[in-house]
Amino acid sequence: SNFAELAEEGALEIVIIKTTGDKVLNQPLADIGGKGLFTKEIDEALLDGRIDIAVHSMKDVPTYLPEGTMLPCNLPREDVRDVFISPVAKDLSELPEGAVVGSASLRRQAQLLAKYPHLKVVNFRGNVQTRLRKLQEGECSATLLALAGLKRLDMTQHITKVMEIEDMLPAVAQGAIGIACRTDDEPSAKYLAGLNHEDTRVAIVTERAFLTALDGSCRTPIAGYAYRGDDNQLHFTGLVASTDGKKIYQTSRTGSFDAATGEKLGREAGEELKAQAGPEFFVW
């Protein structure tokens, strides 16, 4: 409604780009090369001028943007929580010893095993439909997925239970969509500025500063969540963990709700946990 010219016939063209992360489904993400797997081909199209704006799931965006691109816009954030899906149990606590939980996420694996060390976690990749089919076929007793993805796919009927944040801290930037453009493309930057949701952007800046300070790799379980509290302050909680869940380091910060404060709080929290855990803790 702000930009009438974009409503005209043919003003917008959607280009669907398949990335490495979309195509290689038989290996853990960390083994293929971690971050950038869901963004590289899209970034190349942006820099080549084949597309003018790039829509990303912020969870997949590396902490360093490619030179010549910027990310000035975050859309309103979806629910950040994870969900438990199981045909045999109502909750993780109901799963018997040795029950197999399918998850491709080391973050979920670590937090799950910290609370339920008697469970077994196996690598579980593929799109949501594939994972749900594997679950029905009995490959495992349960899986954990992001609520945001299920809501966007209109597949929330499969949810057994929504997990609370204190039980499963989300991935950095979970549930957030970001839109990038070229740094020299003023018209696109103007459109994106009009779409930006500042509360989401501040939260994402905070969480990504935490990840950057940790030099976050896909092989170290990291979780972080920032939000505007009822007191209008910025609240942040972050953790790093060993993949077996036996060691978890966690910290929290509170400050004024703005991007500069968020960047500082996130960075400080990351530096604190990096120092606590020690260099040998992080797996590259």
Short mmCIF file of C-alpha atoms in Angstrom, two decimals:
data_model
loop_
_atom_site.label_atom_id
_atom_site.label_comp_id
_atom_site.label_asym_id
_atom_site.label_seq_id
_atom_site.Cartn_x
_atom_site.Cartn_y
_atom_site.Cartn_z
CA SER A 1 0.00 0.00 0.00
CA ASN A 2 2.98 2.34 0.54
CA PHE A 3 4.42 1.70 -2.93
CA ALA A 4 1.64 1.77 -5.53
CA GLU A 5 4.05 1.20 -8.44
CA LEU A 6 4.84 -2.28 -7.08
CA ALA A 7 1.16 -3.25 -7.28
CA GLU A 8 1.14 -2.82 -11.06
CA GLU A 9 0.94 -5.86 -13.33
CA GLY A 10 4.42 -7.30 -13.95
CA ALA A 11 6.13 -5.00 -11.43
CA LEU A 12 7.36 -7.95 -9.39
CA GLU A 13 8.81 -11.27 -10.47
CA ILE A 14 9.52 -14.08 -8.00
CA VAL A 15 12.58 -16.20 -8.79
CA ILE A 16 12.85 -19.51 -6.93
CA ILE A 17 16.46 -20.57 -6.30
CA LYS A 18 17.43 -23.99 -4.95
CA THR A 19 20.46 -23.89 -2.69
CA THR A 20 22.99 -26.55 -1.71
CA GLY A 21 21.20 -26.97 1.61
CA ASP A 22 17.94 -27.67 -0.21
CA LYS A 23 19.51 -30.22 -2.53
CA VAL A 24 21.83 -32.28 -0.29
CA LEU A 25 19.51 -34.05 2.13
CA ASN A 26 21.45 -37.20 3.00
CA GLN A 27 24.21 -35.61 5.10
CA PRO A 28 24.29 -33.56 8.33
CA LEU A 29 24.56 -29.84 7.53
CA ALA A 30 27.80 -29.57 9.53
CA ASP A 31 29.41 -32.19 7.29
CA ILE A 32 28.53 -30.36 4.06
CA GLY A 33 29.96 -27.08 5.32
CA GLY A 34 27.63 -25.45 7.80
CA LYS A 35 26.39 -21.89 7.35
CA GLY A 36 25.85 -20.35 3.94
CA LEU A 37 24.40 -23.58 2.56
CA PHE A 38 20.95 -22.02 2.22
CA THR A 39 22.14 -18.58 1.07
CA LYS A 40 25.18 -18.77 -1.24
CA GLU A 41 23.34 -19.30 -4.54
CA ILE A 42 20.81 -16.60 -3.65
CA ASP A 43 23.58 -14.12 -2.74
CA GLU A 44 25.32 -14.85 -6.06
CA ALA A 45 22.10 -14.13 -7.96
CA LEU A 46 21.75 -10.85 -6.04
CA LEU A 47 25.32 -9.73 -6.79
CA ASP A 48 24.99 -10.79 -10.46
CA GLY A 49 21.86 -8.65 -10.81
CA ARG A 50 19.62 -11.61 -11.65
CA ILE A 51 17.49 -10.64 -8.62
CA ASP A 52 17.12 -7.30 -6.80
CA ILE A 53 16.11 -8.47 -3.32
CA ALA A 54 16.88 -11.74 -1.55
CA VAL A 55 14.49 -13.26 0.98
CA HIS A 56 16.24 -15.37 3.63
CA SER A 57 15.34 -17.35 6.70
CA MET A 58 17.59 -15.43 9.13
CA LYS A 59 18.52 -18.65 10.92
CA ASP A 60 20.43 -19.65 7.75
CA VAL A 61 22.25 -16.34 7.14
CA PRO A 62 25.98 -16.36 8.04
CA THR A 63 27.09 -13.69 10.51
CA TYR A 64 29.14 -12.01 7.76
CA LEU A 65 27.19 -10.78 4.74
CA PRO A 66 28.84 -10.97 1.30
CA GLU A 67 30.55 -7.74 0.28
CA GLY A 68 28.22 -5.55 -1.77
CA THR A 69 25.08 -6.71 0.03
CA MET A 70 23.17 -5.42 3.05
CA LEU A 71 20.24 -6.66 5.08
CA PRO A 72 18.17 -3.62 6.10
CA CYS A 73 14.86 -5.38 6.65
CA ASN A 74 13.35 -7.96 8.98
CA LEU A 75 9.69 -8.92 8.72
CA PRO A 76 7.60 -9.35 11.92
CA ARG A 77 8.92 -12.43 13.69
CA GLU A 78 6.94 -15.65 13.84
CA ASP A 79 6.67 -17.69 17.07
CA VAL A 80 10.24 -18.71 17.98
CA ARG A 81 9.39 -21.91 19.85
CA ASP A 82 10.12 -25.51 18.89
CA VAL A 83 7.50 -28.23 18.87
CA PHE A 84 7.47 -31.88 19.90
CA ILE A 85 5.85 -34.28 17.42
CA SER A 86 5.26 -37.93 18.27
CA PRO A 87 2.72 -40.63 17.39
CA VAL A 88 3.53 -42.49 20.63
CA ALA A 89 3.95 -39.87 23.41
CA LYS A 90 2.43 -36.56 24.52
CA ASP A 91 5.71 -35.14 25.86
CA LEU A 92 9.45 -35.85 25.89
CA SER A 93 9.13 -37.00 29.51
CA GLU A 94 6.85 -39.86 28.39
CA LEU A 95 9.41 -41.44 26.04
CA PRO A 96 10.94 -44.66 27.42
CA GLU A 97 14.67 -45.29 27.88
CA GLY A 98 16.45 -45.75 24.55
CA ALA A 99 13.63 -44.17 22.54
CA VAL A 100 14.93 -42.63 19.31
CA VAL A 101 14.36 -38.93 18.57
CA GLY A 102 15.11 -37.71 15.04
CA SER A 103 16.73 -34.28 14.74
CA ALA A 104 19.28 -32.68 12.42
CA SER A 105 19.85 -29.89 14.94
CA LEU A 106 22.79 -30.16 17.36
CA ARG A 107 21.19 -27.36 19.41
CA ARG A 108 18.05 -29.41 19.97
CA GLN A 109 20.05 -32.59 20.52
CA ALA A 110 22.21 -31.01 23.24
CA GLN A 111 19.32 -29.46 25.16
CA LEU A 112 17.23 -32.63 24.86
CA LEU A 113 20.03 -34.92 26.11
CA ALA A 114 20.83 -32.53 28.98
CA LYS A 115 17.33 -33.16 30.37
CA TYR A 116 16.73 -36.69 29.06
CA PRO A 117 20.11 -38.46 28.81
CA HIS A 118 18.33 -41.83 28.45
CA LEU A 119 17.05 -40.92 24.96
CA LYS A 120 18.91 -41.47 21.68
CA VAL A 121 19.13 -38.79 18.97
CA VAL A 122 19.67 -39.70 15.30
CA ASN A 123 20.30 -37.39 12.32
CA PHE A 124 17.02 -36.54 10.64
CA ARG A 125 17.11 -34.35 7.51
CA GLY A 126 14.76 -33.63 4.64
CA ASN A 127 11.83 -31.27 4.32
CA VAL A 128 9.03 -31.26 6.89
CA GLN A 129 6.87 -33.65 4.85
CA THR A 130 9.75 -36.16 4.59
CA ARG A 131 10.44 -35.99 8.32
CA LEU A 132 6.80 -36.52 9.21
CA ARG A 133 6.63 -39.50 6.85
CA LYS A 134 9.74 -41.05 8.47
CA LEU A 135 8.08 -40.54 11.85
CA GLN A 136 4.88 -42.31 10.74
CA GLU A 137 6.94 -45.15 9.26
CA GLY A 138 8.50 -45.72 12.69
CA GLU A 139 12.06 -44.61 11.97
CA CYS A 140 11.96 -42.85 15.32
CA SER A 141 9.54 -42.20 18.17
CA ALA A 142 9.56 -38.39 18.00
CA THR A 143 11.03 -35.33 16.34
CA LEU A 144 11.45 -31.65 17.17
CA LEU A 145 10.76 -28.91 14.61
CA ALA A 146 10.44 -25.13 14.54
CA LEU A 147 6.87 -23.95 15.07
CA ALA A 148 7.46 -21.09 12.61
CA GLY A 149 8.08 -23.47 9.71
CA LEU A 150 4.98 -25.53 10.46
CA LYS A 151 2.84 -22.39 10.69
CA ARG A 152 4.16 -21.08 7.36
CA LEU A 153 3.46 -24.47 5.74
CA ASP A 154 0.01 -24.59 7.37
CA MET A 155 0.90 -27.94 8.98
CA THR A 156 0.32 -27.19 12.66
CA GLN A 157 -2.17 -30.08 12.92
CA HIS A 158 0.83 -32.43 13.27
CA ILE A 159 2.04 -30.80 16.52
CA THR A 160 1.85 -32.91 19.67
CA LYS A 161 3.10 -30.20 22.02
CA VAL A 162 4.59 -26.70 21.76
CA MET A 163 7.76 -26.53 23.87
CA GLU A 164 8.36 -23.57 26.16
CA ILE A 165 11.45 -21.41 25.62
CA GLU A 166 12.88 -22.32 29.05
CA ASP A 167 12.80 -25.99 28.02
CA MET A 168 14.26 -25.51 24.54
CA LEU A 169 16.04 -22.22 23.81
CA PRO A 170 15.61 -21.44 20.10
CA ALA A 171 18.29 -21.05 17.46
CA VAL A 172 19.66 -17.57 16.85
CA ALA A 173 17.18 -15.73 14.58
CA GLN A 174 14.65 -18.59 14.57
CA GLY A 175 11.30 -17.56 13.08
CA ALA A 176 12.69 -14.40 11.44
CA ILE A 177 12.71 -13.53 7.74
CA GLY A 178 15.31 -11.09 6.45
CA ILE A 179 15.45 -9.33 3.10
CA ALA A 180 18.76 -8.29 1.56
CA CYS A 181 19.65 -6.05 -1.37
CA ARG A 182 22.78 -4.67 -3.01
CA THR A 183 24.41 -1.83 -1.08
CA ASP A 184 24.27 0.45 -4.16
CA ASP A 185 20.58 -0.22 -4.91
CA GLU A 186 18.80 2.78 -3.41
CA PRO A 187 15.29 2.04 -4.77
CA SER A 188 15.28 -1.47 -3.26
CA ALA A 189 16.71 -0.18 0.02
CA LYS A 190 13.87 2.37 0.17
CA TYR A 191 11.23 -0.32 -0.36
CA LEU A 192 12.80 -2.56 2.28
CA ALA A 193 13.04 0.26 4.83
CA GLY A 194 9.26 0.60 4.53
CA LEU A 195 8.80 -3.11 5.25
CA ASN A 196 11.19 -3.36 8.21
CA HIS A 197 9.83 -4.41 11.63
CA GLU A 198 12.16 -2.69 14.08
CA ASP A 199 11.40 -4.84 17.15
CA THR A 200 12.37 -7.92 15.17
CA ARG A 201 15.49 -6.25 13.74
CA VAL A 202 16.75 -5.25 17.22
CA ALA A 203 16.23 -8.80 18.52
CA ILE A 204 18.04 -10.30 15.51
CA VAL A 205 20.95 -7.83 15.78
CA THR A 206 21.34 -8.88 19.43
CA GLU A 207 21.25 -12.61 18.75
CA ARG A 208 23.59 -12.40 15.75
CA ALA A 209 26.10 -10.33 17.77
CA PHE A 210 26.11 -13.18 20.30
CA LEU A 211 26.73 -15.71 17.53
CA THR A 212 29.48 -13.57 15.98
CA ALA A 213 31.30 -13.25 19.33
CA LEU A 214 31.23 -17.04 19.64
CA ASP A 215 32.40 -17.37 16.03
CA GLY A 216 29.52 -19.82 15.84
CA SER A 217 30.11 -22.92 13.78
CA CYS A 218 27.49 -25.49 12.86
CA ARG A 219 29.28 -28.07 15.00
CA THR A 220 28.85 -26.30 18.33
CA PRO A 221 25.32 -26.24 19.77
CA ILE A 222 24.42 -22.56 20.26
CA ALA A 223 21.06 -21.03 21.17
CA GLY A 224 20.02 -17.42 21.76
CA TYR A 225 16.83 -15.45 22.14
CA ALA A 226 16.21 -11.70 22.49
CA TYR A 227 12.85 -9.97 22.90
CA ARG A 228 11.12 -6.84 24.18
CA GLY A 229 9.78 -7.58 27.67
CA ASP A 230 6.66 -6.21 29.32
CA ASP A 231 8.98 -3.62 30.89
CA ASN A 232 9.95 -2.46 27.34
CA GLN A 233 13.52 -3.54 28.04
CA LEU A 234 15.62 -5.80 25.84
CA HIS A 235 15.99 -9.27 27.36
CA PHE A 236 18.51 -11.78 26.03
CA THR A 237 19.41 -15.36 27.00
CA GLY A 238 22.13 -17.36 25.29
CA LEU A 239 23.76 -20.74 25.71
CA VAL A 240 26.45 -22.99 24.31
CA ALA A 241 26.51 -26.72 24.93
CA SER A 242 28.39 -29.91 24.20
CA THR A 243 26.59 -32.11 21.66
CA ASP A 244 25.97 -34.79 24.33
CA GLY A 245 24.29 -32.19 26.58
CA LYS A 246 26.63 -32.91 29.48
CA LYS A 247 28.00 -29.37 29.54
CA ILE A 248 25.84 -26.28 29.13
CA TYR A 249 26.99 -22.68 29.68
CA GLN A 250 24.19 -20.10 29.85
CA THR A 251 23.97 -16.36 30.46
CA SER A 252 21.38 -13.54 30.35
CA ARG A 253 21.45 -9.78 29.73
CA THR A 254 18.97 -6.91 30.04
CA GLY A 255 19.25 -3.37 28.66
CA SER A 256 17.49 -0.62 26.76
CA PHE A 257 15.65 -1.76 23.64
CA ASP A 258 17.70 -0.46 20.71
CA ALA A 259 20.04 -1.98 18.14
CA ALA A 260 23.26 -0.45 19.54
CA THR A 261 22.54 -1.77 23.04
CA GLY A 262 21.48 -5.13 21.59
CA GLU A 263 24.70 -5.45 19.61
CA LYS A 264 26.72 -4.69 22.76
CA LEU A 265 24.74 -7.05 25.04
CA GLY A 266 24.88 -9.90 22.52
CA ARG A 267 28.61 -9.48 22.01
CA GLU A 268 29.32 -9.33 25.76
CA ALA A 269 27.20 -12.43 26.39
CA GLY A 270 29.05 -14.32 23.65
CA GLU A 271 32.46 -13.26 24.97
CA GLU A 272 31.48 -14.32 28.48
CA LEU A 273 30.44 -17.82 27.40
CA LYS A 274 33.47 -18.18 25.13
CA ALA A 275 35.74 -17.41 28.08
CA GLN A 276 33.78 -19.70 30.44
CA ALA A 277 33.75 -22.67 28.06
CA GLY A 278 37.38 -22.29 26.93
CA PRO A 279 38.79 -22.63 23.40
CA GLU A 280 38.86 -26.44 23.34
CA PHE A 281 35.08 -26.50 23.85
CA PHE A 282 34.33 -25.23 20.34
CA VAL A 283 34.36 -27.73 17.46
CA TRP A 284 35.28 -26.38 14.04
#
